[in-house]
Amino acid sequence: MSRAPELLFALILFCFFSIIALCITSRQMVPTGDEPHYLITAHSIAVDGDIQLLNNYQEKDYRLFYPGELAKRTTANFDKTRE
């Protein structure tokens, strides 16, 4: 007797549940470290067509992919004008 139908069914079932698990867990993972800053840069290039990020940070565009407040990762200029 051939076990091909049972193996095929098991493989399809495994793939189905793997995709479901991946969809559930991928929505729970948030970017960490510098990733949100890279994503806000990519967002600014794609949506605004520039790399001027101050307006994106002020408008909190990062909320599209990051749930909390972002830590500032900039340094002040010699005249202390940079945010």
Coordinates of C-alpha atoms in Angstrom, one line a residue:
M1 CA 0.0 0.0 0.0
S2 CA 1.2 3.5 -0.9
R3 CA 1.6 6.0 1.8
A4 CA 1.9 8.9 -0.6
P5 CA -1.6 10.4 0.1
E6 CA -1.0 10.4 3.9
L7 CA 2.4 12.0 3.5
L8 CA 1.1 14.6 1.1
F9 CA -1.8 15.4 3.5
A10 CA 0.7 15.7 6.4
L11 CA 3.0 18.0 4.4
I12 CA 0.1 20.2 3.4
L13 CA -1.1 20.3 7.0
F14 CA 2.4 21.1 8.3
C15 CA 2.8 24.0 5.8
F16 CA -0.7 25.4 6.6
F17 CA 0.0 25.5 10.4
S18 CA 3.6 26.8 9.8
I19 CA 2.2 29.7 7.8
I20 CA -0.4 30.5 10.5
A21 CA 2.2 30.4 13.2
L22 CA 4.5 32.7 11.2
C23 CA 1.7 35.2 10.6
I24 CA 0.9 35.3 14.3
T25 CA 4.4 35.6 15.6
S26 CA 5.6 38.1 13.0
R27 CA 2.9 40.6 14.1
Q28 CA 4.2 40.4 17.7
M29 CA 7.8 41.2 16.9
V30 CA 8.8 44.9 16.9
P31 CA 12.0 46.4 15.5
T32 CA 14.7 46.9 18.1
G33 CA 17.9 48.9 18.4
D34 CA 18.6 51.1 15.4
E35 CA 16.0 49.3 13.2
P36 CA 13.2 51.8 13.8
H37 CA 15.5 54.6 12.8
Y38 CA 16.5 52.8 9.6
L39 CA 12.8 52.2 8.9
I40 CA 11.9 55.9 9.4
T41 CA 14.6 56.8 7.0
A42 CA 13.3 54.4 4.4
H43 CA 9.7 55.7 5.1
S44 CA 10.9 59.3 4.5
I45 CA 12.6 58.4 1.2
A46 CA 9.6 56.4 0.0
V47 CA 6.8 58.7 1.1
D48 CA 8.4 62.2 1.3
G49 CA 11.1 61.7 -1.3
D50 CA 13.7 63.2 1.0
I51 CA 15.9 62.3 3.9
Q52 CA 14.9 65.2 6.1
L53 CA 13.8 63.2 9.1
L54 CA 12.9 65.9 11.6
N55 CA 9.4 66.2 10.3
N56 CA 8.9 62.4 10.4
Y57 CA 10.0 62.2 14.0
Q58 CA 7.9 65.2 14.9
E59 CA 4.8 63.7 13.2
K60 CA 5.6 60.3 14.8
D61 CA 5.5 58.5 11.5
Y62 CA 7.4 55.7 13.2
R63 CA 4.1 54.6 14.9
L64 CA 3.4 52.7 11.7
F65 CA 5.9 50.1 12.8
Y66 CA 7.0 50.9 16.3
P67 CA 4.5 51.1 19.2
G68 CA 6.4 53.2 21.7
E69 CA 8.4 56.4 21.9
L70 CA 11.7 56.3 20.1
A71 CA 14.9 57.2 22.0
K72 CA 16.7 60.1 20.4
R73 CA 19.9 59.0 18.5
T74 CA 21.2 62.4 17.4
T75 CA 24.0 64.5 18.7
A76 CA 23.9 68.3 19.1
N77 CA 25.7 70.6 16.7
F78 CA 28.3 73.0 18.1
D79 CA 25.6 75.6 18.3
K80 CA 23.1 73.2 20.0
T81 CA 20.5 73.6 17.2
R82 CA 20.0 69.9 16.3
E83 CA 17.2 68.0 18.0

